[in-house]
C-alpha cells in the first residue's frame, strides 16, 4: 500500500502545483540508470520518473516511457499497476487523450475492487476531471459524487481527514460541476463546505497539528482554488461584495504561499470581476499583472485570456491603440497555444505510427518464425509417418502374399460348390414357400409360424452364409482369380435378393407383427428405389390417420404393392415414384405413380407383367385394380371397401 500512496502523492504534487523543471543532467542520469536496470520494479520506477520529467517539453518521449511503464506494470503486483496506471492516466489527460485516460482509470478501479485496496476515490476524481476536459459535466458530476462519497466514508470510519487534499478537493470538484451545470444553490453549498475544510486544515497547519508532512503547505493551493470558486458562484448569484471578498482572499493567500499559478488564477478572477462590474482601471491592472506572471511560466492559455480581458477593458475605455496592442498579445498567445497543440499532436501521432510499424514488423517476424517452426515439425513428422507406413506396408504385403497363396485353392473349391448349394437351397425355399401357401389357404396359423421360423433360422442363415462367402471369395479372387469375380457377384446378388424376398414373405405370415403394413411398405420401397437412384415421394398422412386392416387384407395389399414397385424398377426407367392415398365412393384407394416411359396395355399380356396377379389379389380382399399408362408415366390404383378395414375413422 505504501507504494501506491507514493505514486499518488507524486501525481498530486505534479498535477496541482505545476511542473517541476528537471535539468538535462537529471534526465540523463535517469536514462543511464534505465539502460542498466534489469529488475522490473526498478525499471518501472525509472520509466515513471522519465515520463513525468519529459511531459512538458518532450511529449513524444514521455508518451513512450509511460506506454512502456504500463506494459511492465502488467507483470508486477497490484500496487505497482495501480500507481503506474494513475500516472499514465493523468499524462494522457494533459495531452488530450481523455478516452485512453478514462480507460486506464477504470482499470484502476477494477483492480482496487479485486484486491480490496482503497485509494480514497482518487480514480473517480480523475475520471471526473477527464469528463470536465471533454465538456461532459453530467458525467463529471457523477464521478465527482462517487469520489466525494468514498472520501466521506473513509473519514467517518477512521475519524481522521485521511487525505487532506482529497478531503478539500472532493467538495470543490462537486461545486465546480454544479456551477458549470447552472445549479448554483448546490454549487454554493459545496463551495462553502470546501472552504470550511480549507479553514480547518489551515488551523491544523498553523498550529503544527498536521501529521502528514508530505502535504506541507499543499492546502494553500486548495485555499486559493476554493476562494476563487466561491467568488465565481457569488458573482453569478449577484452577491458582488462576497464575490470580491473571496477573489481578493484567494490572491492574498496565493501571494503568501508563493504559488505563481494560483496568483495568476486569482488575478484573472479579479480582472473578470472588475470588467463585468465596469471598474475598468482595476480590470486593466489585474489583466496586466496576470499576463506578466503567466509569461515566464509559458502558460499561453492564461496569457491569451488575460490579453483578451485587457483588450475588452481598453475598448470600453476608448483607448483603441492599447486595445489593438492587447489584441496582438492575445493573438500571439493563441498562435503559440495552437502551435504547441499541433506539435504535441504531431509527436503523439508520430509515436503511434512508429509503434504501429514496430508491431507490424514484430508480428511479421513472429509469423515467419512460426511458419518455419511449423514447417520443420511438419517435415519431421511426415518423414516419420512415411517411414512407419512403408515398413508396415512391407510386412503386411509379405503376410498377405503368403495368405493369398494358401487361400487360392480354397477359393477355387468354394466356387465349385457355391452354385450347387444355391440351387439346392433355392429348391428348398420354393418347397417351403409352397408349404407356407398351403398352410395359409387352410388357415393353419400354427403351421405358418413354424414354417416362418424354419425359413428365418435355416434358409435365412444359409443364404446369409452364401452371401458372405461370395463376398469373401470375390475379395480374394480380385488379384489371383479375376475371371471368377463376375460369377461370384451374381451369386451374392441372387442370394441377397432371395433373403429380402424371404423376409417379406415371413413378414406377411406374421399376424402379430409389431411393424405396421404402412411402415413395412415404406421401408421396402425406399430401400428398393434408393438402390436404383429413384426418388420416393411418400405423400401419405401420419400413421395414426391410416387404417389398420386384417391379416388377409394386409398380406395381399403388401404383396401387390411390392410387385408394383419391382415392376417400376425393372421396366419403367422412372426417376421419381409417388405414393398417396384417397377416399372414393366408400373405397380406400392406394395410388402408385411414376414418371417412367409407360406402356401400351393392349399390347401387353397380363401374365407377363403381373397384372393378372394384381387383379387376383384385389379380388381376394373384395377390391379392384386399375392402371393408366402414357408416354410420361404410369398410375396404378388398388381400391378396397372401407368396411373391410378393422380400424378406420
PDB file of C-alpha atoms in Angstrom, residues 53-240:
ATOM      1  CA  UNK A  53      10.211  14.675 -16.346  1.00  0.00           C
ATOM      2  CA  UNK A  54       9.544  14.920 -20.107  1.00  0.00           C
ATOM      3  CA  UNK A  55       5.798  15.525 -20.162  1.00  0.00           C
ATOM      4  CA  UNK A  56       6.078  19.298 -20.692  1.00  0.00           C
ATOM      5  CA  UNK A  57       9.000  19.656 -23.106  1.00  0.00           C
ATOM      6  CA  UNK A  58       9.151  16.298 -24.914  1.00  0.00           C
ATOM      7  CA  UNK A  59       5.671  14.827 -25.092  1.00  0.00           C
ATOM      8  CA  UNK A  60       6.656  12.082 -27.541  1.00  0.00           C
ATOM      9  CA  UNK A  61       9.345  10.731 -25.207  1.00  0.00           C
ATOM     10  CA  UNK A  62       7.024  10.987 -22.228  1.00  0.00           C
ATOM     11  CA  UNK A  63       4.366   9.015 -24.119  1.00  0.00           C
ATOM     12  CA  UNK A  64       6.928   6.344 -24.983  1.00  0.00           C
ATOM     13  CA  UNK A  65       8.041   5.998 -21.349  1.00  0.00           C
ATOM     14  CA  UNK A  66       4.536   5.841 -19.926  1.00  0.00           C
ATOM     15  CA  UNK A  67       3.450   3.290 -22.559  1.00  0.00           C
ATOM     16  CA  UNK A  68       6.370   1.031 -21.658  1.00  0.00           C
ATOM     17  CA  UNK A  69       5.697   1.576 -17.948  1.00  0.00           C
ATOM     18  CA  UNK A  70       2.120   0.346 -18.357  1.00  0.00           C
ATOM     19  CA  UNK A  71       3.358  -2.752 -20.224  1.00  0.00           C
ATOM     20  CA  UNK A  72       5.908  -3.550 -17.484  1.00  0.00           C
ATOM     21  CA  UNK A  73       3.349  -2.903 -14.730  1.00  0.00           C
ATOM     22  CA  UNK A  74       1.095  -5.643 -16.104  1.00  0.00           C
ATOM     23  CA  UNK A  75       3.703  -8.181 -14.949  1.00  0.00           C
ATOM     24  CA  UNK A  76       4.093  -6.751 -11.426  1.00  0.00           C
ATOM     25  CA  UNK A  77       1.971  -6.605  -8.279  1.00  0.00           C
ATOM     26  CA  UNK A  78      -1.305  -4.713  -7.980  1.00  0.00           C
ATOM     27  CA  UNK A  79       0.316  -1.802  -6.113  1.00  0.00           C
ATOM     28  CA  UNK A  80       2.721  -1.081  -8.963  1.00  0.00           C
ATOM     29  CA  UNK A  81      -0.043  -1.440 -11.552  1.00  0.00           C
ATOM     30  CA  UNK A  82      -2.371   0.995  -9.795  1.00  0.00           C
ATOM     31  CA  UNK A  83       0.311   3.646  -9.275  1.00  0.00           C
ATOM     32  CA  UNK A  84       1.614   3.398 -12.837  1.00  0.00           C
ATOM     33  CA  UNK A  85      -1.860   3.449 -14.368  1.00  0.00           C
ATOM     34  CA  UNK A  86      -2.708   6.581 -12.362  1.00  0.00           C
ATOM     35  CA  UNK A  87       0.393   8.436 -13.570  1.00  0.00           C
ATOM     36  CA  UNK A  88      -0.147   7.383 -17.188  1.00  0.00           C
ATOM     37  CA  UNK A  89      -3.834   8.317 -16.982  1.00  0.00           C
ATOM     38  CA  UNK A  90      -3.024  11.819 -15.732  1.00  0.00           C
ATOM     39  CA  UNK A  91      -0.470  12.249 -18.514  1.00  0.00           C
ATOM     40  CA  UNK A  92      -2.988  11.192 -21.171  1.00  0.00           C
ATOM     41  CA  UNK A  93      -5.430  13.694 -19.697  1.00  0.00           C
ATOM     42  CA  UNK A  94      -2.912  16.520 -20.037  1.00  0.00           C
ATOM     43  CA  UNK A  95      -2.235  15.771 -23.718  1.00  0.00           C
ATOM     44  CA  UNK A  96      -5.939  15.499 -24.527  1.00  0.00           C
ATOM     45  CA  UNK A  97      -6.154  11.694 -24.790  1.00  0.00           C
ATOM     46  CA  UNK A  98      -9.158  11.640 -22.455  1.00  0.00           C
ATOM     47  CA  UNK A  99     -10.749   8.315 -23.588  1.00  0.00           C
ATOM     48  CA  UNK A 100      -7.468   6.492 -23.035  1.00  0.00           C
ATOM     49  CA  UNK A 101      -7.062   8.159 -19.652  1.00  0.00           C
ATOM     50  CA  UNK A 102     -10.581   7.106 -18.636  1.00  0.00           C
ATOM     51  CA  UNK A 103      -9.891   3.522 -19.747  1.00  0.00           C
ATOM     52  CA  UNK A 104      -6.785   3.291 -17.529  1.00  0.00           C
ATOM     53  CA  UNK A 105      -8.659   4.780 -14.579  1.00  0.00           C
ATOM     54  CA  UNK A 106     -11.467   2.252 -14.995  1.00  0.00           C
ATOM     55  CA  UNK A 107      -8.830  -0.493 -14.831  1.00  0.00           C
ATOM     56  CA  UNK A 108      -7.508   1.085 -11.615  1.00  0.00           C
ATOM     57  CA  UNK A 109     -10.991   0.940 -10.082  1.00  0.00           C
ATOM     58  CA  UNK A 110     -11.412  -2.689 -11.124  1.00  0.00           C
ATOM     59  CA  UNK A 111      -8.032  -3.727  -9.688  1.00  0.00           C
ATOM     60  CA  UNK A 112      -8.747  -1.883  -6.433  1.00  0.00           C
ATOM     61  CA  UNK A 113     -12.055  -3.737  -6.069  1.00  0.00           C
ATOM     62  CA  UNK A 114     -10.435  -7.107  -6.809  1.00  0.00           C
ATOM     63  CA  UNK A 115      -7.626  -6.576  -4.307  1.00  0.00           C
ATOM     64  CA  UNK A 116      -9.698  -4.626  -1.736  1.00  0.00           C
ATOM     65  CA  UNK A 117      -7.316  -1.669  -1.968  1.00  0.00           C
ATOM     66  CA  UNK A 118      -8.722   1.742  -1.070  1.00  0.00           C
ATOM     67  CA  UNK A 119      -7.291   4.848  -2.720  1.00  0.00           C
ATOM     68  CA  UNK A 120      -9.950   7.219  -1.368  1.00  0.00           C
ATOM     69  CA  UNK A 121     -11.811   7.951  -4.598  1.00  0.00           C
ATOM     70  CA  UNK A 122      -8.706   9.172  -6.424  1.00  0.00           C
ATOM     71  CA  UNK A 123      -9.516   7.262  -9.651  1.00  0.00           C
ATOM     72  CA  UNK A 124     -13.119   8.508  -9.690  1.00  0.00           C
ATOM     73  CA  UNK A 125     -11.902  12.093  -9.173  1.00  0.00           C
ATOM     74  CA  UNK A 126      -9.531  11.875 -12.141  1.00  0.00           C
ATOM     75  CA  UNK A 127     -12.267  10.349 -14.331  1.00  0.00           C
ATOM     76  CA  UNK A 128     -14.427  13.332 -13.474  1.00  0.00           C
ATOM     77  CA  UNK A 129     -11.591  15.679 -14.472  1.00  0.00           C
ATOM     78  CA  UNK A 130     -11.376  13.910 -17.853  1.00  0.00           C
ATOM     79  CA  UNK A 131     -15.072  14.414 -18.484  1.00  0.00           C
ATOM     80  CA  UNK A 132     -14.699  18.072 -17.453  1.00  0.00           C
ATOM     81  CA  UNK A 133     -11.993  18.453 -20.094  1.00  0.00           C
ATOM     82  CA  UNK A 134     -14.393  16.952 -22.655  1.00  0.00           C
ATOM     83  CA  UNK A 135     -17.165  19.313 -21.557  1.00  0.00           C
ATOM     84  CA  UNK A 136     -19.410  16.467 -20.325  1.00  0.00           C
ATOM     85  CA  UNK A 137     -20.248  17.906 -16.912  1.00  0.00           C
ATOM     86  CA  UNK A 138     -23.120  15.456 -16.271  1.00  0.00           C
ATOM     87  CA  UNK A 139     -20.705  12.504 -16.197  1.00  0.00           C
ATOM     88  CA  UNK A 140     -18.102  14.652 -14.445  1.00  0.00           C
ATOM     89  CA  UNK A 141     -20.664  15.330 -11.701  1.00  0.00           C
ATOM     90  CA  UNK A 142     -21.430  11.585 -11.398  1.00  0.00           C
ATOM     91  CA  UNK A 143     -17.787  10.651 -10.777  1.00  0.00           C
ATOM     92  CA  UNK A 144     -17.212  13.692  -8.530  1.00  0.00           C
ATOM     93  CA  UNK A 145     -20.040  12.402  -6.319  1.00  0.00           C
ATOM     94  CA  UNK A 146     -18.518   8.908  -6.213  1.00  0.00           C
ATOM     95  CA  UNK A 147     -15.156  10.359  -5.214  1.00  0.00           C
ATOM     96  CA  UNK A 148     -16.742  12.598  -2.571  1.00  0.00           C
ATOM     97  CA  UNK A 149     -18.751   9.718  -1.039  1.00  0.00           C
ATOM     98  CA  UNK A 150     -15.673   7.481  -0.803  1.00  0.00           C
ATOM     99  CA  UNK A 151     -13.686  10.242   0.917  1.00  0.00           C
ATOM    100  CA  UNK A 152     -16.513  10.893   3.349  1.00  0.00           C
ATOM    101  CA  UNK A 153     -16.905   7.165   4.104  1.00  0.00           C
ATOM    102  CA  UNK A 154     -13.193   6.729   4.856  1.00  0.00           C
ATOM    103  CA  UNK A 155     -13.158   9.834   7.036  1.00  0.00           C
ATOM    104  CA  UNK A 156     -16.128   8.597   9.062  1.00  0.00           C
ATOM    105  CA  UNK A 157     -14.601   5.145   9.575  1.00  0.00           C
ATOM    106  CA  UNK A 158     -11.154   6.367  10.635  1.00  0.00           C
ATOM    107  CA  UNK A 159     -12.259   9.622  12.345  1.00  0.00           C
ATOM    108  CA  UNK A 160      -9.395  11.351  10.507  1.00  0.00           C
ATOM    109  CA  UNK A 161      -9.092  13.511   7.433  1.00  0.00           C
ATOM    110  CA  UNK A 162      -7.258  10.639   5.691  1.00  0.00           C
ATOM    111  CA  UNK A 163      -6.050  12.722   2.753  1.00  0.00           C
ATOM    112  CA  UNK A 164      -6.162  16.495   3.272  1.00  0.00           C
ATOM    113  CA  UNK A 165      -6.195  17.354  -0.426  1.00  0.00           C
ATOM    114  CA  UNK A 166      -8.874  14.836  -1.271  1.00  0.00           C
ATOM    115  CA  UNK A 167     -10.808  15.977   1.789  1.00  0.00           C
ATOM    116  CA  UNK A 168     -10.806  19.530   0.421  1.00  0.00           C
ATOM    117  CA  UNK A 169     -10.913  18.765  -3.317  1.00  0.00           C
ATOM    118  CA  UNK A 170     -13.916  16.404  -3.210  1.00  0.00           C
ATOM    119  CA  UNK A 171     -16.392  19.118  -2.304  1.00  0.00           C
ATOM    120  CA  UNK A 172     -14.638  21.680  -4.551  1.00  0.00           C
ATOM    121  CA  UNK A 173     -14.987  19.387  -7.619  1.00  0.00           C
ATOM    122  CA  UNK A 174     -18.693  18.999  -6.896  1.00  0.00           C
ATOM    123  CA  UNK A 175     -19.042  22.787  -6.640  1.00  0.00           C
ATOM    124  CA  UNK A 176     -17.246  23.227  -9.974  1.00  0.00           C
ATOM    125  CA  UNK A 177     -19.562  20.726 -11.758  1.00  0.00           C
ATOM    126  CA  UNK A 178     -22.727  22.256 -10.293  1.00  0.00           C
ATOM    127  CA  UNK A 179     -21.535  25.724 -11.310  1.00  0.00           C
ATOM    128  CA  UNK A 180     -20.938  24.582 -14.909  1.00  0.00           C
ATOM    129  CA  UNK A 181     -24.410  22.978 -14.996  1.00  0.00           C
ATOM    130  CA  UNK A 182     -26.008  26.166 -13.657  1.00  0.00           C
ATOM    131  CA  UNK A 183     -27.137  24.590 -10.361  1.00  0.00           C
ATOM    132  CA  UNK A 184     -25.887  27.499  -8.297  1.00  0.00           C
ATOM    133  CA  UNK A 185     -27.543  26.560  -4.977  1.00  0.00           C
ATOM    134  CA  UNK A 186     -25.722  23.222  -4.935  1.00  0.00           C
ATOM    135  CA  UNK A 187     -22.556  24.917  -6.178  1.00  0.00           C
ATOM    136  CA  UNK A 188     -22.526  27.464  -3.318  1.00  0.00           C
ATOM    137  CA  UNK A 189     -23.280  24.685  -0.792  1.00  0.00           C
ATOM    138  CA  UNK A 190     -20.289  22.538  -1.761  1.00  0.00           C
ATOM    139  CA  UNK A 191     -18.038  25.566  -2.299  1.00  0.00           C
ATOM    140  CA  UNK A 192     -18.743  26.664   1.284  1.00  0.00           C
ATOM    141  CA  UNK A 193     -18.105  23.110   2.517  1.00  0.00           C
ATOM    142  CA  UNK A 194     -14.741  23.094   0.742  1.00  0.00           C
ATOM    143  CA  UNK A 195     -13.936  26.497   2.237  1.00  0.00           C
ATOM    144  CA  UNK A 196     -14.741  25.289   5.768  1.00  0.00           C
ATOM    145  CA  UNK A 197     -12.442  22.310   5.276  1.00  0.00           C
ATOM    146  CA  UNK A 198      -9.713  24.610   3.970  1.00  0.00           C
ATOM    147  CA  UNK A 199     -10.012  26.732   7.097  1.00  0.00           C
ATOM    148  CA  UNK A 200      -9.845  23.596   9.239  1.00  0.00           C
ATOM    149  CA  UNK A 201      -6.660  22.389   7.536  1.00  0.00           C
ATOM    150  CA  UNK A 202      -5.269  25.945   7.805  1.00  0.00           C
ATOM    151  CA  UNK A 203      -5.860  25.823  11.552  1.00  0.00           C
ATOM    152  CA  UNK A 204      -4.143  22.432  11.881  1.00  0.00           C
ATOM    153  CA  UNK A 205      -1.232  23.598   9.736  1.00  0.00           C
ATOM    154  CA  UNK A 206      -0.791  26.864  11.607  1.00  0.00           C
ATOM    155  CA  UNK A 207      -0.755  25.095  14.983  1.00  0.00           C
ATOM    156  CA  UNK A 208       1.521  22.239  13.962  1.00  0.00           C
ATOM    157  CA  UNK A 209      -1.215  19.619  14.302  1.00  0.00           C
ATOM    158  CA  UNK A 210      -0.936  18.254  10.765  1.00  0.00           C
ATOM    159  CA  UNK A 211       0.803  14.873  10.876  1.00  0.00           C
ATOM    160  CA  UNK A 212       1.163  14.420   7.091  1.00  0.00           C
ATOM    161  CA  UNK A 213       4.249  16.439   6.308  1.00  0.00           C
ATOM    162  CA  UNK A 214       4.198  15.230   2.715  1.00  0.00           C
ATOM    163  CA  UNK A 215       1.379  17.760   2.143  1.00  0.00           C
ATOM    164  CA  UNK A 216       3.240  20.636   3.752  1.00  0.00           C
ATOM    165  CA  UNK A 217       1.663  23.923   2.527  1.00  0.00           C
ATOM    166  CA  UNK A 218      -0.328  21.976  -0.040  1.00  0.00           C
ATOM    167  CA  UNK A 219      -3.581  23.174   1.445  1.00  0.00           C
ATOM    168  CA  UNK A 220      -2.778  26.727   0.270  1.00  0.00           C
ATOM    169  CA  UNK A 221      -3.391  25.726  -3.330  1.00  0.00           C
ATOM    170  CA  UNK A 222      -6.859  24.436  -2.437  1.00  0.00           C
ATOM    171  CA  UNK A 223      -7.411  27.567  -0.360  1.00  0.00           C
ATOM    172  CA  UNK A 224      -6.908  29.714  -3.469  1.00  0.00           C
ATOM    173  CA  UNK A 225      -8.995  27.463  -5.724  1.00  0.00           C
ATOM    174  CA  UNK A 226     -11.847  27.287  -3.215  1.00  0.00           C
ATOM    175  CA  UNK A 227     -11.899  31.064  -2.708  1.00  0.00           C
ATOM    176  CA  UNK A 228     -11.912  31.666  -6.453  1.00  0.00           C
ATOM    177  CA  UNK A 229     -14.772  29.174  -6.816  1.00  0.00           C
ATOM    178  CA  UNK A 230     -16.752  30.970  -4.087  1.00  0.00           C
ATOM    179  CA  UNK A 231     -16.081  34.303  -5.805  1.00  0.00           C
ATOM    180  CA  UNK A 232     -17.310  32.979  -9.155  1.00  0.00           C
ATOM    181  CA  UNK A 233     -20.523  31.469  -7.704  1.00  0.00           C
ATOM    182  CA  UNK A 234     -21.291  34.570  -5.604  1.00  0.00           C
ATOM    183  CA  UNK A 235     -20.855  36.734  -8.679  1.00  0.00           C
ATOM    184  CA  UNK A 236     -23.309  34.611 -10.674  1.00  0.00           C
ATOM    185  CA  UNK A 237     -25.752  34.855  -7.768  1.00  0.00           C
ATOM    186  CA  UNK A 238     -25.371  38.647  -7.755  1.00  0.00           C
ATOM    187  CA  UNK A 239     -23.541  38.816  -4.385  1.00  0.00           C
ATOM    188  CA  UNK A 240     -20.888  41.262  -5.619  1.00  0.00           C
TER     189      UNK A 240
END
